[in-house]
PDB file of C-alpha atoms and ligand atoms in Angstrom:
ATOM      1  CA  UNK A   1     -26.474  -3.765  26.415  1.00  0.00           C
ATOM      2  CA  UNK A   2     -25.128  -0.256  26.830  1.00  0.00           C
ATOM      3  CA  UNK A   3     -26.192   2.605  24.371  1.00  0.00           C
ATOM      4  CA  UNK A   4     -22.917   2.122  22.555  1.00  0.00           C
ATOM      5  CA  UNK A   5     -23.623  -1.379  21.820  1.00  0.00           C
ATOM      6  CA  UNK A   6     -27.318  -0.405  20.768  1.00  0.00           C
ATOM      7  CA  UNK A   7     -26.447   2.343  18.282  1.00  0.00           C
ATOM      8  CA  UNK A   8     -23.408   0.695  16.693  1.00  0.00           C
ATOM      9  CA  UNK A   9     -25.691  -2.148  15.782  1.00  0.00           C
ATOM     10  CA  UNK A  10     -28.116   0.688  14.387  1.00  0.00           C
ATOM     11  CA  UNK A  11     -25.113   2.014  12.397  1.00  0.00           C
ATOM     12  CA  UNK A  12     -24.338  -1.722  11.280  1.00  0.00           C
ATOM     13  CA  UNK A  13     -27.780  -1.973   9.937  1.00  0.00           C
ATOM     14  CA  UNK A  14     -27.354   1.088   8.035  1.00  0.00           C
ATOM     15  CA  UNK A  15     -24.049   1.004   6.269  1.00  0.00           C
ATOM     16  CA  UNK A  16     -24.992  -2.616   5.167  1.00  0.00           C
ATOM     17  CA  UNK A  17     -28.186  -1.403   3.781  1.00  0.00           C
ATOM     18  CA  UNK A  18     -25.628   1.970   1.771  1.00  0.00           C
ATOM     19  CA  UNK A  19     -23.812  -1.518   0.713  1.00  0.00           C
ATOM     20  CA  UNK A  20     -20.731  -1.211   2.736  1.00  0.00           C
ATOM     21  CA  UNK A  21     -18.534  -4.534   2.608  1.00  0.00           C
ATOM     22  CA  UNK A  22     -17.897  -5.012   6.562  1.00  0.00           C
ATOM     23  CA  UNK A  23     -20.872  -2.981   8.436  1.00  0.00           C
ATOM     24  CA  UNK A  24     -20.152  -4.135  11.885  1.00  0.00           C
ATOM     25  CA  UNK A  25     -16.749  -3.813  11.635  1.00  0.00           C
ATOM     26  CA  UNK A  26     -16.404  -0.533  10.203  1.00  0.00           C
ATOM     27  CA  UNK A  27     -19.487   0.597  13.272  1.00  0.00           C
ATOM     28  CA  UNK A  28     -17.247  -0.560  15.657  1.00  0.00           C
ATOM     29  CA  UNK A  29     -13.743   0.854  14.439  1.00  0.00           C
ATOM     30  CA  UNK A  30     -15.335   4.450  14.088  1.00  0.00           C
ATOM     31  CA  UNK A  31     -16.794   4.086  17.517  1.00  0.00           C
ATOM     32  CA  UNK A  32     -13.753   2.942  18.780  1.00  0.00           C
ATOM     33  CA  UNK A  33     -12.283   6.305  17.239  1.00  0.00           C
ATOM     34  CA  UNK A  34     -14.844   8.394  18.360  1.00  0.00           C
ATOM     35  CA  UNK A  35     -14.518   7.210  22.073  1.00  0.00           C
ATOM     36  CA  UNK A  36     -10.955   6.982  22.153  1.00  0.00           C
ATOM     37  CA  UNK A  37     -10.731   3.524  22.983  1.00  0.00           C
ATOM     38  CA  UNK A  38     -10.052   0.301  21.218  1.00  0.00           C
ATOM     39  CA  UNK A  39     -12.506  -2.100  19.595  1.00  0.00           C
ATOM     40  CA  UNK A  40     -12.185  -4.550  22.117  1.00  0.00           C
ATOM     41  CA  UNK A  41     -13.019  -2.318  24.459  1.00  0.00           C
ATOM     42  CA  UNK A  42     -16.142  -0.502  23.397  1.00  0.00           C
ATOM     43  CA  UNK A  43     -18.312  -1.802  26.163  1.00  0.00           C
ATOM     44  CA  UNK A  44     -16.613  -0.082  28.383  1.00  0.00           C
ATOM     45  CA  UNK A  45     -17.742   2.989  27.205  1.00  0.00           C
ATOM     46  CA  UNK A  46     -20.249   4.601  29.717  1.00  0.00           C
ATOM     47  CA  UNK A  47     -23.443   5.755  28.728  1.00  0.00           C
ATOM     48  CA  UNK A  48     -22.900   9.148  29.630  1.00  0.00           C
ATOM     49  CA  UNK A  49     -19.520   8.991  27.536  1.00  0.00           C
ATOM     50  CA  UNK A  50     -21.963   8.114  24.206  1.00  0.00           C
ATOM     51  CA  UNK A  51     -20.253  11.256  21.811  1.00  0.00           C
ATOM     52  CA  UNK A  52     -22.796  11.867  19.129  1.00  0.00           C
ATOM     53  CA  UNK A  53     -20.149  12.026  16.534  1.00  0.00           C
ATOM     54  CA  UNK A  54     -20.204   8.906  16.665  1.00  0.00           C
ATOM     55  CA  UNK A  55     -22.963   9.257  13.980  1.00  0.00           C
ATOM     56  CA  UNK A  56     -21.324  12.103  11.729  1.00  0.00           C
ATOM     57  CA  UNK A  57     -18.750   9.486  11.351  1.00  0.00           C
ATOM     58  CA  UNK A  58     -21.286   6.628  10.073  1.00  0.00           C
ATOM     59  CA  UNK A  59     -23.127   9.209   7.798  1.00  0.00           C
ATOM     60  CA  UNK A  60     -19.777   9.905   6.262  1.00  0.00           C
ATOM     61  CA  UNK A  61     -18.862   5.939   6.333  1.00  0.00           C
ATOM     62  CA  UNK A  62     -22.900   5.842   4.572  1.00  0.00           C
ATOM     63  CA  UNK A  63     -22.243   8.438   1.869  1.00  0.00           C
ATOM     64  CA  UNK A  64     -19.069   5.773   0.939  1.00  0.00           C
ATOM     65  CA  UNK A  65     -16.188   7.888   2.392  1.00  0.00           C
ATOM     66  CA  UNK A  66     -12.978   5.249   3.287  1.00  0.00           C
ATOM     67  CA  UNK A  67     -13.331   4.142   6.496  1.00  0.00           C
ATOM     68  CA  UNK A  68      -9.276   5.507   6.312  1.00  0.00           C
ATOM     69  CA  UNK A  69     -10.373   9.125   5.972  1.00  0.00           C
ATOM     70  CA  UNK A  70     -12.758   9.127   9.084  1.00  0.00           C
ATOM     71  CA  UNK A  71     -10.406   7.662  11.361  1.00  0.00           C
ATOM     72  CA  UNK A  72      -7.185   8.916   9.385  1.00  0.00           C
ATOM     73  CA  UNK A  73      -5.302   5.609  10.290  1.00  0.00           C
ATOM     74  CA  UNK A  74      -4.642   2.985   7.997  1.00  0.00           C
ATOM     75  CA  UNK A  75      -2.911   0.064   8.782  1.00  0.00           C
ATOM     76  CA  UNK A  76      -0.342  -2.184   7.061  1.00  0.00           C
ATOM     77  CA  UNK A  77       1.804  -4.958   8.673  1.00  0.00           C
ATOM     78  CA  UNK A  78       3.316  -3.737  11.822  1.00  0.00           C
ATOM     79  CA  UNK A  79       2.261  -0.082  11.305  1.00  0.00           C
ATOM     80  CA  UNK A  80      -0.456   2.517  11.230  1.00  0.00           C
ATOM     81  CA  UNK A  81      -0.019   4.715   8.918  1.00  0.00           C
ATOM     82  CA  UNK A  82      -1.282   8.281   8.529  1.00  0.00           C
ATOM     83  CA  UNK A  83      -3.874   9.081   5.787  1.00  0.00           C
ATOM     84  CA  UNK A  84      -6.502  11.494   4.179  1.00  0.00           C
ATOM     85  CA  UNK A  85      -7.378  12.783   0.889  1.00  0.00           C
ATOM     86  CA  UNK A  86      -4.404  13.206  -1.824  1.00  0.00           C
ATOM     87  CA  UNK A  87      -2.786   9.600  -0.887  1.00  0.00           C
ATOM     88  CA  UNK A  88      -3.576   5.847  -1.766  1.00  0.00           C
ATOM     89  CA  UNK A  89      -4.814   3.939   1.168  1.00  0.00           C
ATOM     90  CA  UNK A  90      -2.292   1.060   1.260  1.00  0.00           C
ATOM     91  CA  UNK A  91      -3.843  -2.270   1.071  1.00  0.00           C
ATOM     92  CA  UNK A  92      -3.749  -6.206   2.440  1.00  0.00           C
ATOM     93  CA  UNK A  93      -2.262  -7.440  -1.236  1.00  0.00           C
ATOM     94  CA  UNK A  94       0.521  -5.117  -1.122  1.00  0.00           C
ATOM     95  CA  UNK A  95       1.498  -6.717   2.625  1.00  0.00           C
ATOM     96  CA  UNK A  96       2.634  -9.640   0.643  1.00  0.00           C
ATOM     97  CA  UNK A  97       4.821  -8.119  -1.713  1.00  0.00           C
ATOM     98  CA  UNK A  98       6.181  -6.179   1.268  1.00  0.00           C
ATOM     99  CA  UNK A  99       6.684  -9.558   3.080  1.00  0.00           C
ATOM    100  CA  UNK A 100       8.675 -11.059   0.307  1.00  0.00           C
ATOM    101  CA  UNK A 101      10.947  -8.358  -0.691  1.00  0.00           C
ATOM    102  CA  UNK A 102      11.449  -8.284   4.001  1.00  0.00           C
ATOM    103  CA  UNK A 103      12.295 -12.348   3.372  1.00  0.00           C
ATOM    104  CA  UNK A 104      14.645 -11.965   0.456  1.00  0.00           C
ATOM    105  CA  UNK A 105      16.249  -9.278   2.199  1.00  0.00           C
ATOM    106  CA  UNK A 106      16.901 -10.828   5.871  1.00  0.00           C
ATOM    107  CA  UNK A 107      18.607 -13.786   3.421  1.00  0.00           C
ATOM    108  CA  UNK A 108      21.189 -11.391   1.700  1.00  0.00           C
ATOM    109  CA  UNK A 109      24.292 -11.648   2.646  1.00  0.00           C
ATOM    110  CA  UNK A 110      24.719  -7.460   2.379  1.00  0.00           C
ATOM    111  CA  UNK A 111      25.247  -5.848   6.185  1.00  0.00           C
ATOM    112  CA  UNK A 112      23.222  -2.568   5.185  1.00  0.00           C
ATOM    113  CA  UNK A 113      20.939  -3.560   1.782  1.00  0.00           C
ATOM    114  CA  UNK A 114      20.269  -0.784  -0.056  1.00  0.00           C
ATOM    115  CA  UNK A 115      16.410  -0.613  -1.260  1.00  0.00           C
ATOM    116  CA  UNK A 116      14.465   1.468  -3.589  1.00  0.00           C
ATOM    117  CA  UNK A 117      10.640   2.184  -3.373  1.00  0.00           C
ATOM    118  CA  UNK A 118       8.828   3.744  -6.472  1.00  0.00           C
ATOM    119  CA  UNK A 119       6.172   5.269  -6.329  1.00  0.00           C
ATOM    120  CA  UNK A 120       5.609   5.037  -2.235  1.00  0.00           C
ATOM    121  CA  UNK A 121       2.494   6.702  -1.909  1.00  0.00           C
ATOM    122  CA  UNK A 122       1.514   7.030   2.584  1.00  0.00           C
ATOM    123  CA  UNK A 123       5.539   4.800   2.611  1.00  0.00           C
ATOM    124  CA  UNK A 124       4.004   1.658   3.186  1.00  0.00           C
ATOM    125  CA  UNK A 125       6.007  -0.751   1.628  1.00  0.00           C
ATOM    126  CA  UNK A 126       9.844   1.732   2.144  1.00  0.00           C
ATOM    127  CA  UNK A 127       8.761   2.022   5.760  1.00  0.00           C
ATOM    128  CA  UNK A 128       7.521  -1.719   6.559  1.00  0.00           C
ATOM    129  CA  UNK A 129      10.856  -2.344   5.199  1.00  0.00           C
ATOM    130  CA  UNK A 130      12.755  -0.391   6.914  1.00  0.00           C
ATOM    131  CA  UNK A 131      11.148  -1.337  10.575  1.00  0.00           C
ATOM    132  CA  UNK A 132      11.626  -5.511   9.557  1.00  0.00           C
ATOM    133  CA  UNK A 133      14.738  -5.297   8.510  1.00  0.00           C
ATOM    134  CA  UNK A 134      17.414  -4.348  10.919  1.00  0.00           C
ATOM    135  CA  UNK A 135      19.963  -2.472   8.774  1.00  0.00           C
ATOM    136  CA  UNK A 136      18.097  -1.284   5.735  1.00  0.00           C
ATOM    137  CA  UNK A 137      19.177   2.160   4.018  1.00  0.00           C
ATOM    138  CA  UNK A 138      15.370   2.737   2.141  1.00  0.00           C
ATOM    139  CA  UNK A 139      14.788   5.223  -0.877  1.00  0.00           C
ATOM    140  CA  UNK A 140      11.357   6.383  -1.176  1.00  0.00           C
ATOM    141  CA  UNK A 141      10.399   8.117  -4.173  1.00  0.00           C
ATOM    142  CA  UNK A 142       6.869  10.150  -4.963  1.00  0.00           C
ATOM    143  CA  UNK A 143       6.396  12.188  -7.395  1.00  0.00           C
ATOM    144  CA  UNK A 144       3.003  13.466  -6.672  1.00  0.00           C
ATOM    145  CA  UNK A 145       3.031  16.532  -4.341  1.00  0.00           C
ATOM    146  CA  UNK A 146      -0.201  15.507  -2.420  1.00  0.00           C
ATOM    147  CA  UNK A 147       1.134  11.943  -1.752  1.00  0.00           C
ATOM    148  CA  UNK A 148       4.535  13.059  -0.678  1.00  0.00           C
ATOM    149  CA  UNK A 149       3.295  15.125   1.940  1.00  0.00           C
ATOM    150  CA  UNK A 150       1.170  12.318   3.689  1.00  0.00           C
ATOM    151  CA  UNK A 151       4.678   9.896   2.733  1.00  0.00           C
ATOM    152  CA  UNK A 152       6.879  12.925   5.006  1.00  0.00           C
ATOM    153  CA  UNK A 153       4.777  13.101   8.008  1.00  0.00           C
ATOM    154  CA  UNK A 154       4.555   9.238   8.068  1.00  0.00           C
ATOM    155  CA  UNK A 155       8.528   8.777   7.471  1.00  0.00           C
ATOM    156  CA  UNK A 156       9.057  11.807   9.719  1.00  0.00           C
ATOM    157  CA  UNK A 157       7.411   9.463  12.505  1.00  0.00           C
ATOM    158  CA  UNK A 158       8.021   6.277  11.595  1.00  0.00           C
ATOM    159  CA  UNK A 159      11.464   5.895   9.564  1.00  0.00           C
ATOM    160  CA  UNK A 160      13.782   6.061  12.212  1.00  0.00           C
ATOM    161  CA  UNK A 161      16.027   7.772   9.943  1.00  0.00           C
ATOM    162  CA  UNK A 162      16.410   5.573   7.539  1.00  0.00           C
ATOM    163  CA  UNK A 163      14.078   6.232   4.675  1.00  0.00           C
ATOM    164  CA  UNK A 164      15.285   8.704   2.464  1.00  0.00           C
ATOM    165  CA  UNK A 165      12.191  10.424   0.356  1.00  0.00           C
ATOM    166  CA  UNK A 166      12.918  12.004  -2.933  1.00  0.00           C
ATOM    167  CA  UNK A 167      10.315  13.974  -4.620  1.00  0.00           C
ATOM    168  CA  UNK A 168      11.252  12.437  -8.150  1.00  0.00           C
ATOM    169  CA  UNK A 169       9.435  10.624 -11.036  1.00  0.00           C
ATOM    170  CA  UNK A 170       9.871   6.451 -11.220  1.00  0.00           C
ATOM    171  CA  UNK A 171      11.239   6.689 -14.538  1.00  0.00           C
ATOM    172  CA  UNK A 172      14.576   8.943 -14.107  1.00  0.00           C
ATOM    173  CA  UNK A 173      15.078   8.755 -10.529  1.00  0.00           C
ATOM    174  CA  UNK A 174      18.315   8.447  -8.319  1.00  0.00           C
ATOM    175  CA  UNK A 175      20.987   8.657 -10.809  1.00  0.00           C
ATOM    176  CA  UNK A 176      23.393   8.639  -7.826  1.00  0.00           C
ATOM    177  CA  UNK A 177      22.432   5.081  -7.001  1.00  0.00           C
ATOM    178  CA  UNK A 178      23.048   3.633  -9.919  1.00  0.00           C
ATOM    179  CA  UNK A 179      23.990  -0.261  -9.802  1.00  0.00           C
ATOM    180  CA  UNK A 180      24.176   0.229  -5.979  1.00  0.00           C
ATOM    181  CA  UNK A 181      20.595  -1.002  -4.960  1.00  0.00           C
ATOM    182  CA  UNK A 182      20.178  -4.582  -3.514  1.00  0.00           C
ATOM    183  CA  UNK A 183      16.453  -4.244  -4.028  1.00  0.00           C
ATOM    184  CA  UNK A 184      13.560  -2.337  -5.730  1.00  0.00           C
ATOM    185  CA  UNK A 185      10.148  -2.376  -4.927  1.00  0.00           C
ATOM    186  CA  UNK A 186       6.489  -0.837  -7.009  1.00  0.00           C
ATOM    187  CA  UNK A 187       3.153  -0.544  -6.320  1.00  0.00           C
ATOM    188  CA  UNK A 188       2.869   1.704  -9.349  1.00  0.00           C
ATOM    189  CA  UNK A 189      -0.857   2.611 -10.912  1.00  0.00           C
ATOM    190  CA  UNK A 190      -1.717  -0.094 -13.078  1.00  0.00           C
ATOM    191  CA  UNK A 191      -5.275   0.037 -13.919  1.00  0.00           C
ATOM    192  CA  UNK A 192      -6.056  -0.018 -17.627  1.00  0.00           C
ATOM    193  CA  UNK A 193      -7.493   3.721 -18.291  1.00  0.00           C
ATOM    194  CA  UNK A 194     -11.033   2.201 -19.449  1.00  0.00           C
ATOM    195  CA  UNK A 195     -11.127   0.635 -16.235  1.00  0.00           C
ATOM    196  CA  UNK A 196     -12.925   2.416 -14.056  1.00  0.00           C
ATOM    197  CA  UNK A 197     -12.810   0.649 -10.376  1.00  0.00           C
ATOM    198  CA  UNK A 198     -16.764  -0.525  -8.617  1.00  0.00           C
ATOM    199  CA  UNK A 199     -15.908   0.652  -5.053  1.00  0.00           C
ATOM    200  CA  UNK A 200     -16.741   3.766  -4.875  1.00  0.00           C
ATOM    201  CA  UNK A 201     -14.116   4.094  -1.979  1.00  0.00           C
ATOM    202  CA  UNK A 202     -11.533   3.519  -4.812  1.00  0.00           C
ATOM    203  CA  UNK A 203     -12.953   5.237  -7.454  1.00  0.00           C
ATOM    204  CA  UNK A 204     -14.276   8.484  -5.736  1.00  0.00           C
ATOM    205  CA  UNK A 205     -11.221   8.921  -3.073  1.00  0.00           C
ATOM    206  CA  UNK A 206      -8.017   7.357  -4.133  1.00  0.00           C
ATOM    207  CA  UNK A 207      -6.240   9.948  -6.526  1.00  0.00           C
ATOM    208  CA  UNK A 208      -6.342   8.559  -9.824  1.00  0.00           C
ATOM    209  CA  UNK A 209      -2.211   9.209 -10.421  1.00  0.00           C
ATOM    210  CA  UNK A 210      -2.216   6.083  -8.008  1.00  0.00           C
ATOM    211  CA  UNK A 211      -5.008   3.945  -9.890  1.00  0.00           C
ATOM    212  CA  UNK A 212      -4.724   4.406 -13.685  1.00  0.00           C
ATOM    213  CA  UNK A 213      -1.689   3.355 -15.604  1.00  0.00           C
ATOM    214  CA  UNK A 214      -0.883   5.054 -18.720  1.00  0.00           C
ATOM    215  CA  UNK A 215      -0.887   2.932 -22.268  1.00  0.00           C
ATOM    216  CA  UNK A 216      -3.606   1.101 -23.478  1.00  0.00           C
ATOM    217  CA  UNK A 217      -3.117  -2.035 -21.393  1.00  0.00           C
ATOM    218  CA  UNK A 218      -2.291   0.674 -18.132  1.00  0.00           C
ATOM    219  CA  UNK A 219       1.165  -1.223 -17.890  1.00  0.00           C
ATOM    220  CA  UNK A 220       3.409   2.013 -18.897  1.00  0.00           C
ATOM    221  CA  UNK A 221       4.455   2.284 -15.277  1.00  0.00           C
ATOM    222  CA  UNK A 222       5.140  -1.256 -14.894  1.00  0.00           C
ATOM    223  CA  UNK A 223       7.751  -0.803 -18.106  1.00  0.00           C
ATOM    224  CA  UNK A 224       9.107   2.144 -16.257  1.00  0.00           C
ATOM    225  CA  UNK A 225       9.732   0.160 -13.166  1.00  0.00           C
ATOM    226  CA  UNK A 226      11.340  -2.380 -15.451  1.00  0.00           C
ATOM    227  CA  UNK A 227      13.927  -0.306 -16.859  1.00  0.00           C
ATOM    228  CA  UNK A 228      14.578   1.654 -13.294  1.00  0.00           C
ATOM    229  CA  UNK A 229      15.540  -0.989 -11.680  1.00  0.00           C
ATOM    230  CA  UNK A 230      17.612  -2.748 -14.477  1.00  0.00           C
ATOM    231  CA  UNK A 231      19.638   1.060 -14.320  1.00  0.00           C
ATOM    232  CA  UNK A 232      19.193   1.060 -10.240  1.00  0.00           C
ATOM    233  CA  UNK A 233      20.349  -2.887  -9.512  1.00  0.00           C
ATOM    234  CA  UNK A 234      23.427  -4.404  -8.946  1.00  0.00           C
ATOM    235  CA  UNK A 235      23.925  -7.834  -9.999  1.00  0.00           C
ATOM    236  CA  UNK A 236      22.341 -10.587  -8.112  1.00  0.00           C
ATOM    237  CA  UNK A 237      19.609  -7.682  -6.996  1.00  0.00           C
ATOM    238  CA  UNK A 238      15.672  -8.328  -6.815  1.00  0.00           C
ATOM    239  CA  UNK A 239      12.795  -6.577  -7.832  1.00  0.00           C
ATOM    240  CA  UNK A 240       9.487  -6.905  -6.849  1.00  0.00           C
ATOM    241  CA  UNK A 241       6.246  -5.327  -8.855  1.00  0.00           C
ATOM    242  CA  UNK A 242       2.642  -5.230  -8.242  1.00  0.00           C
ATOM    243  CA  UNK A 243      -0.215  -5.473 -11.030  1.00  0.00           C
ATOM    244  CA  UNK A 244      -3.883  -6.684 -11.625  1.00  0.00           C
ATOM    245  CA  UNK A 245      -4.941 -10.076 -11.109  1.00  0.00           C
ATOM    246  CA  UNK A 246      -5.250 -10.212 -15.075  1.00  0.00           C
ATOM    247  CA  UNK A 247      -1.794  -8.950 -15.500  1.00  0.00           C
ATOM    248  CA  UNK A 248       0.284 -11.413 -14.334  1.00  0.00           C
ATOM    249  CA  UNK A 249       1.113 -12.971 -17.748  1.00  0.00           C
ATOM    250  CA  UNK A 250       1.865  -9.735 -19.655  1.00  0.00           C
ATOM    251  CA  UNK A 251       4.264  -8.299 -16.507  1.00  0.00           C
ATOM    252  CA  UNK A 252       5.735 -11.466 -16.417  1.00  0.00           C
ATOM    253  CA  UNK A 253       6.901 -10.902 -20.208  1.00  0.00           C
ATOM    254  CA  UNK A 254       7.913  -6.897 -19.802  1.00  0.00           C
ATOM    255  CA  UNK A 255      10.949  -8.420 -17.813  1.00  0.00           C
ATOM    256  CA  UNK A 256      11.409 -11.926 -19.659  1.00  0.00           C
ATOM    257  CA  UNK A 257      11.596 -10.329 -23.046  1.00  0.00           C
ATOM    258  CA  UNK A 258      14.479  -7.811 -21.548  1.00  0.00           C
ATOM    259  CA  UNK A 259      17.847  -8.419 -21.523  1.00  0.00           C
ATOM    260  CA  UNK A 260      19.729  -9.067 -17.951  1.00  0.00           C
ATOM    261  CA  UNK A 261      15.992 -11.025 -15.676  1.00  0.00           C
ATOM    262  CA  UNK A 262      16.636 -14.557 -14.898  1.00  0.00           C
ATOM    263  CA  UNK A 263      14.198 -16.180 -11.726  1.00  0.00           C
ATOM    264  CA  UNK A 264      11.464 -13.958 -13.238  1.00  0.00           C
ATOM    265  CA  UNK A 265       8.359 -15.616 -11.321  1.00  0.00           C
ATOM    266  CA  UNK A 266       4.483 -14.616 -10.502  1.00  0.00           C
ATOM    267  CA  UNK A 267       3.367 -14.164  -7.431  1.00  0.00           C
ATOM    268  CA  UNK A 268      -0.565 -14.512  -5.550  1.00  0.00           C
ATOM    269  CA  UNK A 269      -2.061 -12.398  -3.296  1.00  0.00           C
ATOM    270  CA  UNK A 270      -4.022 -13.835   0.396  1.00  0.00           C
ATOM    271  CA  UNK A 271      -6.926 -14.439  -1.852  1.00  0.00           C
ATOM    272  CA  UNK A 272      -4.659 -16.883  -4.873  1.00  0.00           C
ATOM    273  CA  UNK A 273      -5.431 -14.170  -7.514  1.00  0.00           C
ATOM    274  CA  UNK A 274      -1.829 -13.100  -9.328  1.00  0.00           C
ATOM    275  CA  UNK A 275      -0.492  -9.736  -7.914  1.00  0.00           C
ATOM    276  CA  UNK A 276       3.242  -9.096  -8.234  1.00  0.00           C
ATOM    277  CA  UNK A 277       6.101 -10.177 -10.240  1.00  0.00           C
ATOM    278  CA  UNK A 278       9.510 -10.471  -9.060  1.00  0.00           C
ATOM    279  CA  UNK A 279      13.231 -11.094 -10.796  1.00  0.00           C
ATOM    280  CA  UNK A 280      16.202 -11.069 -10.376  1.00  0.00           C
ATOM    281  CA  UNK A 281      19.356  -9.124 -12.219  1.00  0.00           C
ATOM    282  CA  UNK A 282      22.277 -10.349 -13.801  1.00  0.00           C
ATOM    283  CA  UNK A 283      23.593 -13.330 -15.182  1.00  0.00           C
ATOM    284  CA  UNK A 284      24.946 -16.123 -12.468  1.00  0.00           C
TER     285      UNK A 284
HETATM  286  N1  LIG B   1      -4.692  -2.161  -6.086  1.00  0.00           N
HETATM  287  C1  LIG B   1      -5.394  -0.978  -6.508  1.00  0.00           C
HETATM  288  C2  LIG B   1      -6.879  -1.182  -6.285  1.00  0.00           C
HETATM  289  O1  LIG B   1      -7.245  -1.976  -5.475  1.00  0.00           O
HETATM  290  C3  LIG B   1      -5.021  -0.598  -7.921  1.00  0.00           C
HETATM  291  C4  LIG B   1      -3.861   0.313  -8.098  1.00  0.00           C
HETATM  292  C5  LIG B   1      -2.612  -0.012  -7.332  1.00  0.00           C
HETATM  293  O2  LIG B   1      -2.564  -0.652  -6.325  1.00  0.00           O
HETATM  294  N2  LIG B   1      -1.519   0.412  -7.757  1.00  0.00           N
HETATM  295  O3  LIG B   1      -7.723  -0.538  -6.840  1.00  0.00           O
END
């Protein structure tokens, strides 16, 4: 065993005893970041090398801090996003709606589709896009001024100039694309406001303009998203919204009850618990 080895099971002990959900895991990525190396390679480290840091990075991963913020990497599909206070750390359930809206898309018979991401947060789901799908022209739009910034460094290294970001708000954006967009994608807040999340992760560090939904059942966004994309869409156009396991039924309805949906379906998440809804505009 090298001292590495020794204190990252140390740290293991510790973070599962401050209740953290994957101890060793989490040791081993923020020794990995400490030592400048990657996980599978942490018994390489020397003893000599051992950084003490190593352990201002567990006392902060102790006290509950995102893993995320210590290492400022998050990661989501094929990228690694940057991240830090003032932006929502993207997350495995989103991947899928990504992954759907990137397999609708490759089937469209459009050269250069058009998409539209509200609400993008770090540009997750507008920049996943736009690296899986060839010939993509992606709108990202973020109105909060925190999140933007994080969303411009990440498209300024990662969007191969194709994602466009707009600082604008869901519910008016893009005028100028109006009926134009093949697609339009939301990970918009959706927790009721009474709702306050366990994780202290989620409820002490991700900014609560990307957690709580507004109206009583939190799903004012999700009717926002609704009528952007019915104004953004062209006909035969998809959209693709996110929500909480218990919302499936009642986002299903916000576009069923509207005029112009047909193929409205719900979608599950990796673990089978209902997390997006997705449609399609115009009559056949
Ligand atoms: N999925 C978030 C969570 O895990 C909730 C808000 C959102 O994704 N828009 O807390």
């Amino acid at each position: 065993m090298s001292l590495l080895l020794d204190e990252i099971a140390l740290a293991t002990a510790r973070l599962a005893e401050a209740g953290v959900p994957s101890p060793r895991t989490d040791a081993e990525e923020i020794a990995a970041f400490v030592h400048g190396v990657r996980r599978s390679e942490l018994h390489l480290v020397k003893d000599s090398d051992f950084d003490a840091l190593f352990w201002e990075g567990i006392a902060r991963r102790e006290a509950r801090e995102p893993l995320q913020h210590i290492t400022g990497r998050a990661y989501f599909r094929y990228l690694s996003l940057e991240v830090g206070p003032g932006v929502f750390i993207p997350r495995p359930e989103t991947e899928v709606l990504a992954g759907w809206a990137i397999d609708r898309l490759r089937e469209m018979d459009v050269a250069t589709p058009t998409v539209v991401d509200l609400g993008t947060g770090s540009g997750a789901i507008a920049l996943s896009i736009a690296q899986e799908v060839a010939l993509a022209r992606v709108h990202a739009v973020e109105v909060d001024p925190d999140a933007y910034a994080w969303a411009k460094r990440n498209i300024d290294e990662l969007g191969q100039g194709r994602v466009t970001l707009h600082p604008e708000d869901l519910a008016d954006c893009l005028p100028e694309l109006e009926g134009m967009v093949d697609m339009v994608v939301s990970n918009p807040p959706y927790i009721p406001p009474d709702a306050v999340p366990r994780d202290p992760e989620v409820r002490d560090y991700d900014p609560p303009i990307a957690l709580y939904g507004t109206g009583a059942d939190g799903l004012d966004q999700v009717r926002a998203v609704e009528r952007t994309a019915r104004r953004l869409l062209r006909p035969g156009g998809f959209v693709a919204v996110e929500h909480a396991d218990d919302q499936g039924p009642a986002v299903y309805l916000i576009f069923e009850e509207e005029n112009g949906w047909r193929d409205v379906r719900n979608h599950q998440d990796l673990s089978r618990r209902d997390r997006f809804v997705t449609a399609r505009f115009g009559q056949e």
